[in-house]
Amino acid sequence: MEIDKIISDLEAKHPGEKEYLQAVREVLLSVGDVYDRHPEFARNKIIERMVEPDRIVTFRVTWLDDKGEVQNNIGYRVQFNNAIGPYKGGIRFHASVNLSILKFLGFEQTFKNALTTLPMGGAKGGSDFSPRGKSDREIMRFCQAFMLNLWKNIGPDRDVPAGDIGVGGREVGYMYGMYKKLVNKHDGSMTGKGLDFGGSLIRPEATGFGALYFVQSMLARMNQDIKGKTIAVSGFGNVAWGATLKATELGAKVVTISGPDGYVYDPKGISGEKIDYMLELRASGEDIVAPYAEKYPEATFFPGKKPWEQKVDIALPCATQNEVNGEDAKKLVENGVLLVAEVSNMGCNPDAIDTFIAARIPYGPGKAVNAGGVATSGLEMSQNAMHMQWTAEEVDQKLHQIMKSIHEQCEKYGMESDGYLNYMKGANIAGFMKVANAMMEQGVI
Ligand code: 2IT
């Protein structure tokens, strides 16, 4: 079959880029049937063009640490596909960042952005710079040095970066400040900005809020309500925070958060000031959750473990790629999990996804579940272009509507003959069709 050949050619061309190949394989295996039904896609080499980024920019980032010593990192921007709109996607600062990871993220972003209904193409960027233990001044100097290299490649109609792991409001502020100085324009060419200089209300909460709206739609299909459900969340960054906030507001009980050091289980639920404490933990820059169990003795810390061993109704991976493997998935299924909604990008590895689908457990893939973040970035772009600021209610209502529409797109393309809704297939086909049609209409370029 043609798709298999495309995949094996790609594996030969990019050996070792395992995250990128994993992301591509998942999408291509989902779209095989529709691809066969549209011979014009093959004639125009749509898939061959779609799997390669339009452009990769890589640069050296040199900066001075607090001791006055010279530090070097590598910076990247992967502009994947702009068939639907200007390139759009976050920037990740983490020691693990490499080209394979940014290519997988840029590829996923292209389909995710297509699902949002807004005109945005896909991109991703970042650096192997680790913010862990760095001072505020070091973070600022690094962000400025990063933008000094990137600014020529971005712009409001060209490419609009935002945050991702290791990049929050503070980092966006420092990068955008440098960008603005270099171009001498306040053109809104980043999202996730501070509220005082063009940022959107609800953008910090949006990824988590959107994920919970999606979970509500998933539960509604099962005639279930979120009230009283127990939830395992992983991670303790911006995404985990927004998800915990909304889940708690809707009457569910979040019982875990996690970090690279292990996870904490709080049987009383992470609510109220404990949610604010997540922000403090994050701001400490240590990247550990153990202090939670010291501050709140009703909680237990499990060093080196993942939260998926706890019995819960809903699992929400909110940390990073491949954080749920086949073993974790088996434990969740054995413990009677009702549904899994991936809030991190590619949070479940292929074994985990196979396990959920085989057990007929609804599994929402990241590109659908977490699309509320970038969708609200799209809303920030609209507000900047109009020189306006919408109220929190207006933004939240639009976000809610977008998440409903993404769920409908999954239903349209993902229904299987036994009535199981295969969200992964639905999201992949819906995203693919939109990008493929946009590419077809714009000719061979
Ligand atoms: O993975 C993601 O969708 C993001 N990091 C957000 C990207 C954005 O442009 O808001």
PDB file of N, CA and C in Angstrom, residues 130-191:
ATOM      1  N   SER A 130      17.761  24.810  29.504  1.00  0.00           N
ATOM      2  CA  SER A 130      16.949  24.337  30.626  1.00  0.00           C
ATOM      3  C   SER A 130      16.721  25.466  31.624  1.00  0.00           C
ATOM      4  N   PRO A 131      15.451  25.863  31.811  1.00  0.00           N
ATOM      5  CA  PRO A 131      15.173  26.954  32.760  1.00  0.00           C
ATOM      6  C   PRO A 131      15.376  26.532  34.215  1.00  0.00           C
ATOM      7  N   ARG A 132      15.529  25.227  34.445  1.00  0.00           N
ATOM      8  CA  ARG A 132      15.642  24.708  35.812  1.00  0.00           C
ATOM      9  C   ARG A 132      16.804  25.374  36.565  1.00  0.00           C
ATOM     10  N   GLY A 133      16.465  25.997  37.709  1.00  0.00           N
ATOM     11  CA  GLY A 133      17.481  26.603  38.571  1.00  0.00           C
ATOM     12  C   GLY A 133      18.084  27.902  38.042  1.00  0.00           C
ATOM     13  N   LYS A 134      17.585  28.405  36.907  1.00  0.00           N
ATOM     14  CA  LYS A 134      18.141  29.653  36.358  1.00  0.00           C
ATOM     15  C   LYS A 134      17.507  30.859  37.062  1.00  0.00           C
ATOM     16  N   SER A 135      18.282  31.936  37.193  1.00  0.00           N
ATOM     17  CA  SER A 135      17.745  33.150  37.807  1.00  0.00           C
ATOM     18  C   SER A 135      16.869  33.880  36.791  1.00  0.00           C
ATOM     19  N   ASP A 136      16.078  34.811  37.288  1.00  0.00           N
ATOM     20  CA  ASP A 136      15.215  35.605  36.419  1.00  0.00           C
ATOM     21  C   ASP A 136      16.035  36.386  35.382  1.00  0.00           C
ATOM     22  N   ARG A 137      17.156  36.919  35.807  1.00  0.00           N
ATOM     23  CA  ARG A 137      18.017  37.684  34.889  1.00  0.00           C
ATOM     24  C   ARG A 137      18.609  36.779  33.810  1.00  0.00           C
ATOM     25  N   GLU A 138      18.957  35.541  34.195  1.00  0.00           N
ATOM     26  CA  GLU A 138      19.499  34.603  33.199  1.00  0.00           C
ATOM     27  C   GLU A 138      18.424  34.241  32.177  1.00  0.00           C
ATOM     28  N   ILE A 139      17.199  34.021  32.681  1.00  0.00           N
ATOM     29  CA  ILE A 139      16.093  33.710  31.767  1.00  0.00           C
ATOM     30  C   ILE A 139      15.894  34.874  30.800  1.00  0.00           C
ATOM     31  N   MET A 140      15.947  36.088  31.317  1.00  0.00           N
ATOM     32  CA  MET A 140      15.747  37.261  30.453  1.00  0.00           C
ATOM     33  C   MET A 140      16.837  37.336  29.389  1.00  0.00           C
ATOM     34  N   ARG A 141      18.077  37.182  29.795  1.00  0.00           N
ATOM     35  CA  ARG A 141      19.163  37.292  28.809  1.00  0.00           C
ATOM     36  C   ARG A 141      19.068  36.178  27.775  1.00  0.00           C
ATOM     37  N   PHE A 142      18.677  34.981  28.218  1.00  0.00           N
ATOM     38  CA  PHE A 142      18.532  33.905  27.245  1.00  0.00           C
ATOM     39  C   PHE A 142      17.403  34.227  26.253  1.00  0.00           C
ATOM     40  N   CYS A 143      16.250  34.662  26.770  1.00  0.00           N
ATOM     41  CA  CYS A 143      15.105  34.963  25.894  1.00  0.00           C
ATOM     42  C   CYS A 143      15.467  36.047  24.876  1.00  0.00           C
ATOM     43  N   GLN A 144      16.208  37.053  25.324  1.00  0.00           N
ATOM     44  CA  GLN A 144      16.599  38.134  24.416  1.00  0.00           C
ATOM     45  C   GLN A 144      17.544  37.613  23.334  1.00  0.00           C
ATOM     46  N   ALA A 145      18.497  36.768  23.743  1.00  0.00           N
ATOM     47  CA  ALA A 145      19.449  36.222  22.773  1.00  0.00           C
ATOM     48  C   ALA A 145      18.727  35.314  21.767  1.00  0.00           C
ATOM     49  N   PHE A 146      17.731  34.583  22.261  1.00  0.00           N
ATOM     50  CA  PHE A 146      16.949  33.697  21.386  1.00  0.00           C
ATOM     51  C   PHE A 146      16.224  34.538  20.326  1.00  0.00           C
ATOM     52  N   MET A 147      15.577  35.621  20.770  1.00  0.00           N
ATOM     53  CA  MET A 147      14.806  36.443  19.832  1.00  0.00           C
ATOM     54  C   MET A 147      15.698  37.206  18.858  1.00  0.00           C
ATOM     55  N   LEU A 148      16.888  37.559  19.314  1.00  0.00           N
ATOM     56  CA  LEU A 148      17.847  38.237  18.437  1.00  0.00           C
ATOM     57  C   LEU A 148      18.114  37.400  17.185  1.00  0.00           C
ATOM     58  N   ASN A 149      17.978  36.088  17.325  1.00  0.00           N
ATOM     59  CA  ASN A 149      18.177  35.186  16.193  1.00  0.00           C
ATOM     60  C   ASN A 149      16.900  34.891  15.431  1.00  0.00           C
ATOM     61  N   LEU A 150      15.763  34.971  16.109  1.00  0.00           N
ATOM     62  CA  LEU A 150      14.514  34.494  15.494  1.00  0.00           C
ATOM     63  C   LEU A 150      13.713  35.585  14.795  1.00  0.00           C
ATOM     64  N   TRP A 151      13.882  36.842  15.208  1.00  0.00           N
ATOM     65  CA  TRP A 151      12.921  37.883  14.829  1.00  0.00           C
ATOM     66  C   TRP A 151      12.705  38.038  13.331  1.00  0.00           C
ATOM     67  N   LYS A 152      13.735  37.817  12.534  1.00  0.00           N
ATOM     68  CA  LYS A 152      13.592  38.027  11.083  1.00  0.00           C
ATOM     69  C   LYS A 152      12.651  37.021  10.449  1.00  0.00           C
ATOM     70  N   ASN A 153      12.422  35.922  11.147  1.00  0.00           N
ATOM     71  CA  ASN A 153      11.610  34.844  10.561  1.00  0.00           C
ATOM     72  C   ASN A 153      10.151  34.869  10.998  1.00  0.00           C
ATOM     73  N   ILE A 154       9.783  35.796  11.881  1.00  0.00           N
ATOM     74  CA  ILE A 154       8.400  35.809  12.365  1.00  0.00           C
ATOM     75  C   ILE A 154       7.725  37.139  12.032  1.00  0.00           C
ATOM     76  N   GLY A 155       6.451  37.231  12.320  1.00  0.00           N
ATOM     77  CA  GLY A 155       5.668  38.438  12.029  1.00  0.00           C
ATOM     78  C   GLY A 155       4.202  38.067  12.072  1.00  0.00           C
ATOM     79  N   PRO A 156       3.318  39.053  12.243  1.00  0.00           N
ATOM     80  CA  PRO A 156       1.903  38.760  12.479  1.00  0.00           C
ATOM     81  C   PRO A 156       1.223  37.996  11.339  1.00  0.00           C
ATOM     82  N   ASP A 157       1.718  38.161  10.100  1.00  0.00           N
ATOM     83  CA  ASP A 157       1.133  37.414   8.981  1.00  0.00           C
ATOM     84  C   ASP A 157       2.052  36.304   8.504  1.00  0.00           C
ATOM     85  N   ARG A 158       3.177  36.117   9.200  1.00  0.00           N
ATOM     86  CA  ARG A 158       4.144  35.110   8.773  1.00  0.00           C
ATOM     87  C   ARG A 158       4.180  33.953   9.766  1.00  0.00           C
ATOM     88  N   ASP A 159       4.477  34.243  11.006  1.00  0.00           N
ATOM     89  CA  ASP A 159       4.658  33.189  12.010  1.00  0.00           C
ATOM     90  C   ASP A 159       4.490  33.830  13.385  1.00  0.00           C
ATOM     91  N   VAL A 160       3.603  33.249  14.181  1.00  0.00           N
ATOM     92  CA  VAL A 160       3.271  33.830  15.491  1.00  0.00           C
ATOM     93  C   VAL A 160       3.546  32.806  16.596  1.00  0.00           C
ATOM     94  N   PRO A 161       4.717  32.862  17.227  1.00  0.00           N
ATOM     95  CA  PRO A 161       5.039  31.912  18.303  1.00  0.00           C
ATOM     96  C   PRO A 161       4.266  32.189  19.596  1.00  0.00           C
ATOM     97  N   ALA A 162       4.320  31.223  20.509  1.00  0.00           N
ATOM     98  CA  ALA A 162       3.666  31.343  21.815  1.00  0.00           C
ATOM     99  C   ALA A 162       4.471  30.509  22.807  1.00  0.00           C
ATOM    100  N   GLY A 163       3.867  30.138  23.920  1.00  0.00           N
ATOM    101  CA  GLY A 163       4.554  29.330  24.917  1.00  0.00           C
ATOM    102  C   GLY A 163       4.348  27.837  24.719  1.00  0.00           C
ATOM    103  N   ASP A 164       5.117  27.064  25.435  1.00  0.00           N
ATOM    104  CA  ASP A 164       4.968  25.608  25.537  1.00  0.00           C
ATOM    105  C   ASP A 164       5.710  25.255  26.831  1.00  0.00           C
ATOM    106  N   ILE A 165       6.172  24.031  26.970  1.00  0.00           N
ATOM    107  CA  ILE A 165       6.893  23.643  28.190  1.00  0.00           C
ATOM    108  C   ILE A 165       8.079  24.599  28.403  1.00  0.00           C
ATOM    109  N   GLY A 166       8.204  25.142  29.600  1.00  0.00           N
ATOM    110  CA  GLY A 166       9.334  26.024  29.939  1.00  0.00           C
ATOM    111  C   GLY A 166       9.191  27.455  29.454  1.00  0.00           C
ATOM    112  N   VAL A 167       8.108  27.737  28.739  1.00  0.00           N
ATOM    113  CA  VAL A 167       7.866  29.101  28.257  1.00  0.00           C
ATOM    114  C   VAL A 167       6.473  29.533  28.682  1.00  0.00           C
ATOM    115  N   GLY A 168       6.412  30.442  29.649  1.00  0.00           N
ATOM    116  CA  GLY A 168       5.138  30.979  30.122  1.00  0.00           C
ATOM    117  C   GLY A 168       5.094  32.477  29.891  1.00  0.00           C
ATOM    118  N   GLY A 169       4.214  33.155  30.617  1.00  0.00           N
ATOM    119  CA  GLY A 169       4.021  34.590  30.435  1.00  0.00           C
ATOM    120  C   GLY A 169       5.320  35.382  30.577  1.00  0.00           C
ATOM    121  N   ARG A 170       6.136  34.997  31.548  1.00  0.00           N
ATOM    122  CA  ARG A 170       7.379  35.741  31.762  1.00  0.00           C
ATOM    123  C   ARG A 170       8.293  35.652  30.540  1.00  0.00           C
ATOM    124  N   GLU A 171       8.470  34.444  30.026  1.00  0.00           N
ATOM    125  CA  GLU A 171       9.382  34.252  28.883  1.00  0.00           C
ATOM    126  C   GLU A 171       8.826  34.921  27.619  1.00  0.00           C
ATOM    127  N   VAL A 172       7.491  34.793  27.408  1.00  0.00           N
ATOM    128  CA  VAL A 172       6.881  35.450  26.242  1.00  0.00           C
ATOM    129  C   VAL A 172       7.114  36.959  26.351  1.00  0.00           C
ATOM    130  N   GLY A 173       6.961  37.516  27.557  1.00  0.00           N
ATOM    131  CA  GLY A 173       7.192  38.948  27.766  1.00  0.00           C
ATOM    132  C   GLY A 173       8.605  39.357  27.366  1.00  0.00           C
ATOM    133  N   TYR A 174       9.590  38.603  27.823  1.00  0.00           N
ATOM    134  CA  TYR A 174      10.980  38.941  27.503  1.00  0.00           C
ATOM    135  C   TYR A 174      11.259  38.790  26.008  1.00  0.00           C
ATOM    136  N   MET A 175      10.706  37.742  25.389  1.00  0.00           N
ATOM    137  CA  MET A 175      10.961  37.553  23.949  1.00  0.00           C
ATOM    138  C   MET A 175      10.249  38.624  23.135  1.00  0.00           C
ATOM    139  N   TYR A 176       8.985  38.882  23.488  1.00  0.00           N
ATOM    140  CA  TYR A 176       8.219  39.873  22.721  1.00  0.00           C
ATOM    141  C   TYR A 176       8.819  41.266  22.899  1.00  0.00           C
ATOM    142  N   GLY A 177       9.315  41.570  24.103  1.00  0.00           N
ATOM    143  CA  GLY A 177       9.953  42.861  24.350  1.00  0.00           C
ATOM    144  C   GLY A 177      11.129  43.067  23.395  1.00  0.00           C
ATOM    145  N   MET A 178      11.944  42.045  23.225  1.00  0.00           N
ATOM    146  CA  MET A 178      13.102  42.133  22.330  1.00  0.00           C
ATOM    147  C   MET A 178      12.657  42.211  20.871  1.00  0.00           C
ATOM    148  N   TYR A 179      11.654  41.420  20.526  1.00  0.00           N
ATOM    149  CA  TYR A 179      11.118  41.440  19.155  1.00  0.00           C
ATOM    150  C   TYR A 179      10.653  42.854  18.796  1.00  0.00           C
ATOM    151  N   LYS A 180       9.866  43.435  19.703  1.00  0.00           N
ATOM    152  CA  LYS A 180       9.285  44.763  19.484  1.00  0.00           C
ATOM    153  C   LYS A 180      10.388  45.810  19.298  1.00  0.00           C
ATOM    154  N   LYS A 181      11.454  45.676  20.074  1.00  0.00           N
ATOM    155  CA  LYS A 181      12.555  46.641  19.969  1.00  0.00           C
ATOM    156  C   LYS A 181      13.256  46.504  18.608  1.00  0.00           C
ATOM    157  N   LEU A 182      13.411  45.278  18.150  1.00  0.00           N
ATOM    158  CA  LEU A 182      14.136  45.045  16.899  1.00  0.00           C
ATOM    159  C   LEU A 182      13.340  45.492  15.672  1.00  0.00           C
ATOM    160  N   VAL A 183      12.030  45.216  15.662  1.00  0.00           N
ATOM    161  CA  VAL A 183      11.244  45.582  14.461  1.00  0.00           C
ATOM    162  C   VAL A 183      10.657  46.985  14.602  1.00  0.00           C
ATOM    163  N   ASN A 184      10.723  47.542  15.808  1.00  0.00           N
ATOM    164  CA  ASN A 184      10.119  48.841  16.102  1.00  0.00           C
ATOM    165  C   ASN A 184       8.637  48.867  15.733  1.00  0.00           C
ATOM    166  N   LYS A 185       7.948  47.783  16.065  1.00  0.00           N
ATOM    167  CA  LYS A 185       6.500  47.683  15.812  1.00  0.00           C
ATOM    168  C   LYS A 185       5.881  46.884  16.944  1.00  0.00           C
ATOM    169  N   HIS A 186       4.709  47.298  17.359  1.00  0.00           N
ATOM    170  CA  HIS A 186       3.954  46.524  18.348  1.00  0.00           C
ATOM    171  C   HIS A 186       2.868  45.800  17.554  1.00  0.00           C
ATOM    172  N   ASP A 187       3.250  44.717  16.902  1.00  0.00           N
ATOM    173  CA  ASP A 187       2.325  44.100  15.938  1.00  0.00           C
ATOM    174  C   ASP A 187       1.732  42.792  16.428  1.00  0.00           C
ATOM    175  N   GLY A 188       1.918  42.470  17.703  1.00  0.00           N
ATOM    176  CA  GLY A 188       1.270  41.280  18.268  1.00  0.00           C
ATOM    177  C   GLY A 188       1.803  39.977  17.728  1.00  0.00           C
ATOM    178  N   SER A 189       3.080  39.945  17.365  1.00  0.00           N
ATOM    179  CA  SER A 189       3.598  38.743  16.719  1.00  0.00           C
ATOM    180  C   SER A 189       3.959  37.597  17.663  1.00  0.00           C
ATOM    181  N   MET A 190       3.456  37.653  18.905  1.00  0.00           N
ATOM    182  CA  MET A 190       3.512  36.472  19.780  1.00  0.00           C
ATOM    183  C   MET A 190       2.193  36.433  20.528  1.00  0.00           C
ATOM    184  N   THR A 191       1.780  35.250  20.966  1.00  0.00           N
ATOM    185  CA  THR A 191       0.588  35.173  21.820  1.00  0.00           C
ATOM    186  C   THR A 191       0.980  34.599  23.177  1.00  0.00           C
TER     187      THR A 191
END
